């Protein structure tokens, strides 16, 4: 599986795909790996983790701040913006990850306020879509696509596309075809 930064696609500023692409381009995945996982993880930018068929190692995990800034042109974040990143207090990796995300996004003018919550509140807000940005994880016990696709990509698979609330009929159809 994987640990990820999850923007709520229904809440500003992450309701804009350009802001979401900027977030992805600005994330310092190498720093996340070093700070959070002691260098023992494999940075990931695509959907499939390395343990799954379909993992594409050619997808760059490097930062591209110029591309991130270019994505922000014409968005609500073009001249800077702010958002809140919520995370659960009981997950040991969440706070250091939130701090790296905060630092990464500050470099492109997105000011992140961190919101540390007890686990029950964090899960309740995650399930109800009451967040702007969060960190979470998705995994399966076996490397077959069914569960990961159903929970992580499709809009009606039970976890609302890994809680991002991303809706794409094309993605839903492709995931269903793959399953």
Coordinates of N, CA and C in Angstrom, one line a residue:
X1 N 0.8 -1.2 0.0 CA 0.0 0.0 0.0 C 0.9 1.2 0.0
X2 N 0.3 2.3 0.5 CA 1.0 3.6 0.5 C 0.4 4.6 1.5
X3 N 1.2 5.5 1.9 CA 0.7 6.7 2.7 C 0.7 7.8 1.7
X4 N -0.4 8.7 1.9 CA -0.5 9.8 0.9 C -1.0 11.0 1.5
X5 N -0.9 12.1 0.8 CA -1.4 13.4 1.1 C -2.7 13.4 0.3
X6 N -3.8 13.7 1.0 CA -5.2 13.6 0.4 C -5.8 15.0 0.4
X7 N -6.0 15.6 -0.8 CA -6.8 16.9 -0.8 C -8.2 16.5 -1.0
X8 N -9.1 17.3 -0.4 CA -10.5 17.1 -0.5 C -10.9 17.9 -1.8
X9 N -11.3 17.1 -2.8 CA -11.6 17.6 -4.1 C -12.9 18.5 -4.1
X10 N -13.6 18.5 -3.0 CA -14.8 19.3 -3.0 C -14.6 20.6 -2.2
X11 N -13.5 20.9 -1.7 CA -13.2 22.1 -0.9 C -12.1 22.9 -1.5
X12 N -12.3 24.2 -1.6 CA -11.3 25.1 -2.0 C -10.1 25.1 -1.1
X13 N -8.9 25.2 -1.5 CA -8.5 25.5 -2.9 C -8.3 24.2 -3.7
X14 N -8.5 23.0 -3.1 CA -8.2 21.8 -3.8 C -9.3 21.3 -4.7
X15 N -10.4 22.0 -4.8 CA -11.4 21.7 -5.8 C -10.9 22.0 -7.2
X16 N -9.8 22.7 -7.3 CA -9.2 23.0 -8.6 C -8.1 22.0 -9.0
X17 N -8.2 21.3 -10.1 CA -7.2 20.3 -10.4 C -5.8 20.9 -10.6
X18 N -5.7 22.2 -11.0 CA -4.4 22.8 -11.1 C -3.7 22.9 -9.8
X19 N -4.5 23.2 -8.7 CA -3.9 23.3 -7.4 C -3.5 22.0 -6.9
X20 N -4.3 20.9 -7.2 CA -3.9 19.6 -6.8 C -2.6 19.1 -7.5
X21 N -2.5 19.5 -8.8 CA -1.3 19.1 -9.6 C -0.1 19.9 -9.0
X22 N -0.3 21.2 -8.6 CA 0.8 22.0 -8.0 C 1.2 21.3 -6.7
X23 N 0.3 20.9 -5.9 CA 0.6 20.2 -4.6 C 1.5 19.0 -4.9
X24 N 1.1 18.2 -5.8 CA 1.9 17.0 -6.2 C 3.3 17.3 -6.6
X25 N 3.4 18.3 -7.5 CA 4.7 18.7 -8.0 C 5.6 19.3 -6.9
X26 N 5.0 20.0 -5.9 CA 5.8 20.6 -4.9 C 6.2 19.7 -3.7
X27 N 5.5 18.6 -3.6 CA 5.8 17.7 -2.4 C 7.3 17.2 -2.6
X28 N 8.0 17.2 -1.5 CA 9.3 16.7 -1.4 C 9.3 15.3 -0.9
X29 N 9.0 14.4 -1.8 CA 8.9 13.0 -1.5 C 10.2 12.4 -0.9
X30 N 11.3 12.8 -1.4 CA 12.6 12.3 -0.8 C 12.7 12.7 0.6
X31 N 12.4 14.0 1.0 CA 12.4 14.5 2.3 C 11.4 13.7 3.2
X32 N 10.2 13.4 2.7 CA 9.2 12.6 3.4 C 9.8 11.3 3.7
X33 N 10.4 10.6 2.7 CA 11.0 9.3 3.0 C 12.1 9.4 4.1
X34 N 12.9 10.4 4.0 CA 14.0 10.5 5.0 C 13.5 10.8 6.4
X35 N 12.6 11.8 6.5 CA 12.2 12.3 7.8 C 11.2 11.3 8.4
X36 N 10.2 10.9 7.7 CA 9.2 10.0 8.2 C 9.5 8.6 8.3
X37 N 10.2 8.1 7.3 CA 10.5 6.6 7.2 C 11.9 6.3 7.3
X38 N 12.8 7.2 7.7 CA 14.2 6.9 7.9 C 14.9 6.4 6.6
X39 N 14.4 6.8 5.4 CA 15.0 6.4 4.2 C 14.7 5.0 3.8
X40 N 13.8 4.4 4.5 CA 13.4 2.9 4.2 C 12.2 2.7 3.3
X41 N 11.7 3.8 2.8 CA 10.5 3.6 1.9 C 10.9 3.9 0.5
X42 N 10.0 3.7 -0.4 CA 10.2 4.0 -1.8 C 9.2 5.2 -2.2
X43 N 9.7 6.4 -2.5 CA 8.8 7.5 -2.8 C 7.9 7.1 -4.0
X44 N 6.7 7.5 -4.0 CA 5.7 7.1 -4.9 C 4.9 8.3 -5.4
X45 N 4.8 8.4 -6.8 CA 4.0 9.4 -7.4 C 2.8 8.9 -8.1
X46 N 2.8 7.6 -8.6 CA 1.7 7.0 -9.2 C 0.8 6.3 -8.2
X47 N -0.2 5.6 -8.6 CA -1.1 5.0 -7.7 C -0.6 3.6 -7.2
X48 N 0.0 2.8 -8.1 CA 0.3 1.5 -7.6 C 1.6 1.4 -6.9
X49 N 1.6 0.8 -5.7 CA 2.9 0.7 -4.9 C 3.8 -0.3 -5.6
X50 N 5.0 -0.3 -5.3 CA 6.0 -1.2 -6.0 C 5.7 -2.7 -5.9
X51 N 4.9 -3.1 -4.8 CA 4.6 -4.5 -4.6 C 3.5 -5.0 -5.6
X52 N 2.9 -4.1 -6.4 CA 1.8 -4.5 -7.3 C 2.2 -4.5 -8.7
X53 N 1.7 -5.4 -9.5 CA 1.8 -5.4 -10.9 C 1.2 -4.1 -11.4
X54 N 1.8 -3.4 -12.3 CA 1.2 -2.1 -12.8 C 2.0 -0.9 -12.2
X55 N 2.8 -1.2 -11.2 CA 3.7 -0.1 -10.7 C 4.5 0.5 -11.8
X56 N 4.5 1.8 -11.9 CA 5.3 2.4 -13.0 C 6.4 3.2 -12.4
X57 N 7.6 2.6 -12.3 CA 8.8 3.3 -11.7 C 9.2 4.5 -12.6
X58 N 8.7 4.6 -13.8 CA 9.1 5.8 -14.6 C 8.5 7.1 -14.2
X59 N 7.4 7.0 -13.4 CA 6.7 8.2 -13.0 C 7.7 9.0 -12.0
X60 N 8.0 10.2 -12.3 CA 9.0 10.9 -11.5 C 8.4 11.2 -10.1
X61 N 9.3 11.0 -9.1 CA 8.9 11.4 -7.8 C 9.6 12.7 -7.3
X62 N 10.4 13.2 -8.2 CA 11.2 14.4 -7.9 C 10.3 15.7 -7.8
X63 N 10.8 16.6 -7.1 CA 10.1 17.9 -7.0 C 10.3 18.7 -8.2
X64 N 9.3 19.5 -8.6 CA 9.4 20.5 -9.7 C 8.7 21.7 -9.3
X65 N 9.4 22.6 -8.5 CA 8.7 23.8 -8.0 C 8.3 24.8 -9.2
X66 N 9.1 24.8 -10.3 CA 8.7 25.6 -11.4 C 7.4 25.2 -12.0
X67 N 7.2 23.9 -12.1 CA 6.0 23.3 -12.7 C 4.8 23.6 -11.7
X68 N 5.1 23.5 -10.4 CA 4.1 23.7 -9.4 C 3.6 25.2 -9.5
X69 N 4.6 26.1 -9.5 CA 4.2 27.5 -9.6 C 3.4 27.8 -10.9
X70 N 3.8 27.1 -12.0 CA 3.1 27.3 -13.3 C 1.7 26.8 -13.2
X71 N 1.5 25.7 -12.5 CA 0.1 25.2 -12.3 C -0.8 26.2 -11.5
X72 N -0.2 27.0 -10.7 CA -1.0 27.9 -9.8 C -1.4 29.1 -10.6
X73 N -0.8 29.4 -11.7 CA -1.3 30.6 -12.5 C -2.7 30.5 -12.9
X74 N -3.5 31.5 -12.6 CA -4.9 31.5 -12.9 C -5.8 30.8 -11.9
X75 N -5.2 30.4 -10.7 CA -6.0 29.7 -9.7 C -6.1 30.7 -8.5
X76 N -6.9 30.3 -7.5 CA -7.1 31.1 -6.3 C -5.8 31.1 -5.5
X77 N -4.8 30.3 -5.8 CA -3.6 30.3 -5.1 C -2.4 31.0 -5.9
X78 N -2.8 31.6 -7.0 CA -1.7 32.2 -7.8 C -0.9 33.2 -7.0
X79 N -1.5 34.0 -6.1 CA -0.7 34.9 -5.3 C -0.6 34.5 -3.9
X80 N -0.8 33.2 -3.7 CA -0.7 32.6 -2.3 C -2.1 32.3 -1.8
X81 N -2.2 31.3 -1.0 CA -3.5 30.9 -0.4 C -3.2 30.1 0.9
X82 N -4.2 29.7 1.6 CA -4.0 29.0 2.8 C -5.0 27.8 2.8
X83 N -4.7 26.8 3.6 CA -5.5 25.6 3.8 C -5.1 25.0 5.1
X84 N -5.9 24.1 5.6 CA -5.6 23.4 6.8 C -5.4 21.9 6.5
X85 N -4.4 21.3 7.1 CA -4.1 19.9 7.0 C -4.4 19.3 8.3
X86 N -5.4 18.4 8.4 CA -5.7 17.7 9.6 C -5.0 16.3 9.6
X87 N -4.7 15.9 10.8 CA -4.1 14.6 11.0 C -4.4 14.0 12.4
X88 N -4.4 12.7 12.5 CA -4.7 12.0 13.7 C -3.5 12.0 14.6
X89 N -3.7 12.3 15.9 CA -2.6 12.3 16.9 C -2.0 10.9 17.2
X90 N -2.8 9.9 17.0 CA -2.3 8.6 17.4 C -1.4 7.9 16.4
X91 N -1.3 8.4 15.2 CA -0.5 7.8 14.2 C 0.9 8.4 14.2
X92 N 1.9 7.7 14.6 CA 3.2 8.3 14.8 C 3.8 9.0 13.7
X93 N 3.5 8.6 12.4 CA 4.1 9.2 11.3 C 3.4 10.4 10.8
X94 N 2.2 10.6 11.2 CA 1.4 11.7 10.7 C 1.9 13.1 10.9
X95 N 2.3 13.4 12.2 CA 2.8 14.7 12.5 C 4.1 15.1 11.7
X96 N 5.1 14.2 11.7 CA 6.3 14.6 10.9 C 5.9 14.7 9.4
X97 N 5.0 13.9 8.9 CA 4.6 14.0 7.5 C 3.9 15.3 7.3
X98 N 3.0 15.7 8.2 CA 2.3 17.0 8.0 C 3.3 18.2 8.0
X99 N 4.4 18.1 8.8 CA 5.3 19.2 8.9 C 6.1 19.3 7.5
X100 N 6.5 18.1 7.0 CA 7.2 18.2 5.7 C 6.2 18.7 4.6
X101 N 5.0 18.3 4.6 CA 4.0 18.8 3.6 C 3.9 20.3 3.8
X102 N 3.8 20.8 5.0 CA 3.6 22.2 5.3 C 4.8 23.0 4.7
X103 N 6.1 22.5 5.0 CA 7.3 23.1 4.4 C 7.3 23.1 2.9
X104 N 6.9 21.9 2.3 CA 6.9 21.8 0.8 C 6.0 22.8 0.2
X105 N 4.8 23.0 0.7 CA 3.8 23.8 0.1 C 4.1 25.3 0.3
X106 N 4.7 25.6 1.4 CA 5.1 27.0 1.7 C 6.0 27.6 0.6
X107 N 6.8 26.7 0.0 CA 7.7 27.1 -1.0 C 7.0 27.6 -2.3
X108 N 5.7 27.2 -2.4 CA 4.9 27.7 -3.6 C 3.8 28.6 -3.2
X109 N 3.8 29.1 -2.0 CA 2.9 30.1 -1.5 C 1.6 29.6 -0.9
X110 N 1.5 28.3 -0.6 CA 0.4 27.7 0.0 C 0.7 27.6 1.5
X111 N 0.0 28.4 2.3 CA 0.3 28.4 3.8 C -0.6 27.4 4.4
X112 N 0.0 26.4 5.1 CA -0.7 25.3 5.7 C -0.8 25.4 7.2
X113 N -2.0 25.4 7.7 CA -2.1 25.3 9.2 C -2.4 23.9 9.5
X114 N -1.6 23.4 10.5 CA -1.8 22.0 11.0 C -2.8 21.9 12.1
X115 N -3.6 20.8 11.9 CA -4.7 20.6 12.9 C -4.6 19.1 13.4
X116 N -4.0 19.0 14.6 CA -3.8 17.7 15.2 C -5.1 17.3 16.0
X117 N -5.7 16.2 15.6 CA -6.9 15.8 16.2 C -6.8 14.4 16.9
X118 N -7.7 14.1 17.9 CA -7.8 12.8 18.4 C -8.3 11.9 17.2
X119 N -8.0 10.6 17.3 CA -8.3 9.7 16.2 C -9.7 9.6 15.8
X120 N -10.6 9.6 16.8 CA -12.0 9.4 16.6 C -12.5 10.7 15.8
X121 N -12.1 11.8 16.2 CA -12.5 13.1 15.5 C -12.0 13.1 14.1
X122 N -10.7 12.7 14.0 CA -10.1 12.8 12.6 C -10.8 11.8 11.7
X123 N -11.1 10.6 12.1 CA -11.8 9.6 11.3 C -13.2 10.1 11.0
X124 N -13.9 10.7 11.9 CA -15.3 11.2 11.7 C -15.2 12.3 10.6
X125 N -14.3 13.2 10.8 CA -14.2 14.3 9.8 C -13.8 13.8 8.4
X126 N -12.9 12.8 8.4 CA -12.4 12.2 7.1 C -13.6 11.6 6.4
X127 N -14.4 10.7 7.1 CA -15.5 10.0 6.5 C -16.6 11.0 6.1
X128 N -16.8 12.1 6.8 CA -17.8 13.1 6.4 C -17.3 14.2 5.5
X129 N -16.0 14.1 5.0 CA -15.5 15.1 4.1 C -15.3 16.5 4.7
X130 N -15.1 16.5 6.0 CA -15.0 17.8 6.7 C -13.5 18.1 6.9
X131 N -12.8 18.3 5.8 CA -11.3 18.6 5.8 C -11.0 19.2 4.5
X132 N -9.9 19.9 4.5 CA -9.3 20.5 3.3 C -8.2 19.6 2.7
X133 N -7.3 19.2 3.6 CA -6.2 18.4 3.3 C -5.9 17.5 4.5
X134 N -5.5 16.2 4.2 CA -5.1 15.3 5.3 C -4.1 14.3 4.8
X135 N -3.6 13.5 5.7 CA -2.6 12.4 5.4 C -3.3 11.1 5.8
X136 N -3.2 10.1 5.0 CA -3.7 8.8 5.4 C -3.0 7.7 4.6
X137 N -3.5 6.6 4.7 CA -2.9 5.4 4.1 C -4.0 4.5 3.4
X138 N -3.5 3.7 2.5 CA -4.4 2.7 1.8 C -3.5 1.5 1.6
X139 N -4.0 0.4 1.8 CA -3.3 -0.9 1.6 C -4.2 -2.0 1.4
X140 N -3.7 -3.1 0.9 CA -4.4 -4.3 0.8 C -3.5 -5.5 1.3
X141 N -4.1 -6.6 1.6 CA -3.3 -7.7 2.1 C -2.6 -8.5 1.0
X142 N -3.1 -8.4 -0.2 CA -2.6 -9.2 -1.3 C -2.4 -8.2 -2.5
X143 N -1.4 -8.5 -3.3 CA -1.2 -7.5 -4.4 C -2.1 -7.8 -5.7
X144 N -3.4 -7.7 -5.5 CA -4.3 -7.8 -6.6 C -5.1 -6.5 -6.6
X145 N -5.5 -6.0 -7.8 CA -6.0 -4.7 -7.9 C -7.4 -4.4 -7.3
X146 N -8.2 -5.4 -7.1 CA -9.6 -5.2 -6.7 C -9.8 -4.3 -5.6
X147 N -9.3 -4.5 -4.4 CA -9.5 -3.7 -3.3 C -8.9 -2.3 -3.4
X148 N -7.7 -2.2 -3.9 CA -7.1 -0.9 -4.0 C -7.8 0.0 -5.0
X149 N -8.3 -0.6 -6.1 CA -9.1 0.2 -7.1 C -10.4 0.6 -6.5
X150 N -11.1 -0.3 -5.8 CA -12.4 0.0 -5.3 C -12.4 1.0 -4.2
X151 N -11.4 1.0 -3.4 CA -11.3 1.9 -2.3 C -10.5 3.2 -2.6
X152 N -9.5 3.0 -3.5 CA -8.6 4.2 -3.7 C -8.9 5.0 -4.9
X153 N -9.6 4.5 -5.9 CA -9.8 5.3 -7.1 C -11.3 5.6 -7.5
X154 N -12.2 4.6 -7.2 CA -13.5 4.9 -7.7 C -14.3 5.7 -6.7
X155 N -15.2 6.5 -7.3 CA -15.9 7.5 -6.5 C -17.0 6.9 -5.6
X156 N -17.4 5.7 -5.9 CA -18.5 5.0 -5.1 C -18.1 3.7 -4.5
X157 N -16.8 3.6 -4.3 CA -16.2 2.3 -3.8 C -16.2 2.1 -2.3
X158 N -16.8 3.0 -1.6 CA -16.8 2.9 -0.1 C -15.9 3.8 0.6
X159 N -14.9 4.3 0.0 CA -14.0 5.3 0.6 C -13.9 6.6 -0.2
X160 N -14.8 6.8 -1.1 CA -14.9 8.0 -1.9 C -13.5 8.4 -2.5
X161 N -13.0 7.4 -3.2 CA -11.7 7.6 -3.9 C -10.6 7.9 -2.8
X162 N -10.4 7.1 -1.9 CA -9.5 7.2 -0.8 C -9.8 8.6 0.0
X163 N -11.0 8.9 0.2 CA -11.5 10.0 0.9 C -11.3 11.4 0.2
X164 N -10.7 11.3 -1.0 CA -10.5 12.6 -1.7 C -11.7 13.2 -2.3
X165 N -12.8 12.3 -2.5 CA -14.0 12.7 -3.1 C -13.8 13.1 -4.6
X166 N -12.8 12.5 -5.2 CA -12.6 12.6 -6.6 C -13.6 11.9 -7.4
X167 N -14.3 12.5 -8.3 CA -15.3 11.9 -9.1 C -14.9 12.0 -10.6
X168 N -14.8 10.8 -11.2 CA -14.5 10.8 -12.7 C -15.2 9.5 -13.2
X169 N -16.2 9.7 -14.0 CA -16.9 8.5 -14.6 C -15.9 7.7 -15.4
X170 N -14.9 8.3 -16.1 CA -13.9 7.6 -16.9 C -13.1 6.8 -16.0
X171 N -12.6 7.3 -14.8 CA -11.8 6.5 -13.9 C -12.6 5.4 -13.3
X172 N -13.9 5.7 -12.9 CA -14.7 4.6 -12.4 C -14.8 3.4 -13.4
X173 N -15.1 3.8 -14.6 CA -15.2 2.7 -15.7 C -13.9 2.0 -15.9
X174 N -12.8 2.7 -15.9 CA -11.5 2.0 -16.1 C -11.2 1.1 -15.0
X175 N -11.5 1.5 -13.7 CA -11.2 0.7 -12.6 C -12.1 -0.6 -12.6
X176 N -13.4 -0.4 -12.9 CA -14.3 -1.5 -13.0 C -13.9 -2.5 -14.1
X177 N -13.4 -2.0 -15.2 CA -12.9 -2.9 -16.3 C -11.7 -3.6 -15.8
X178 N -10.8 -3.0 -15.1 CA -9.6 -3.7 -14.6 C -10.0 -4.8 -13.6
X179 N -10.9 -4.5 -12.8 CA -11.4 -5.5 -11.8 C -12.0 -6.7 -12.5

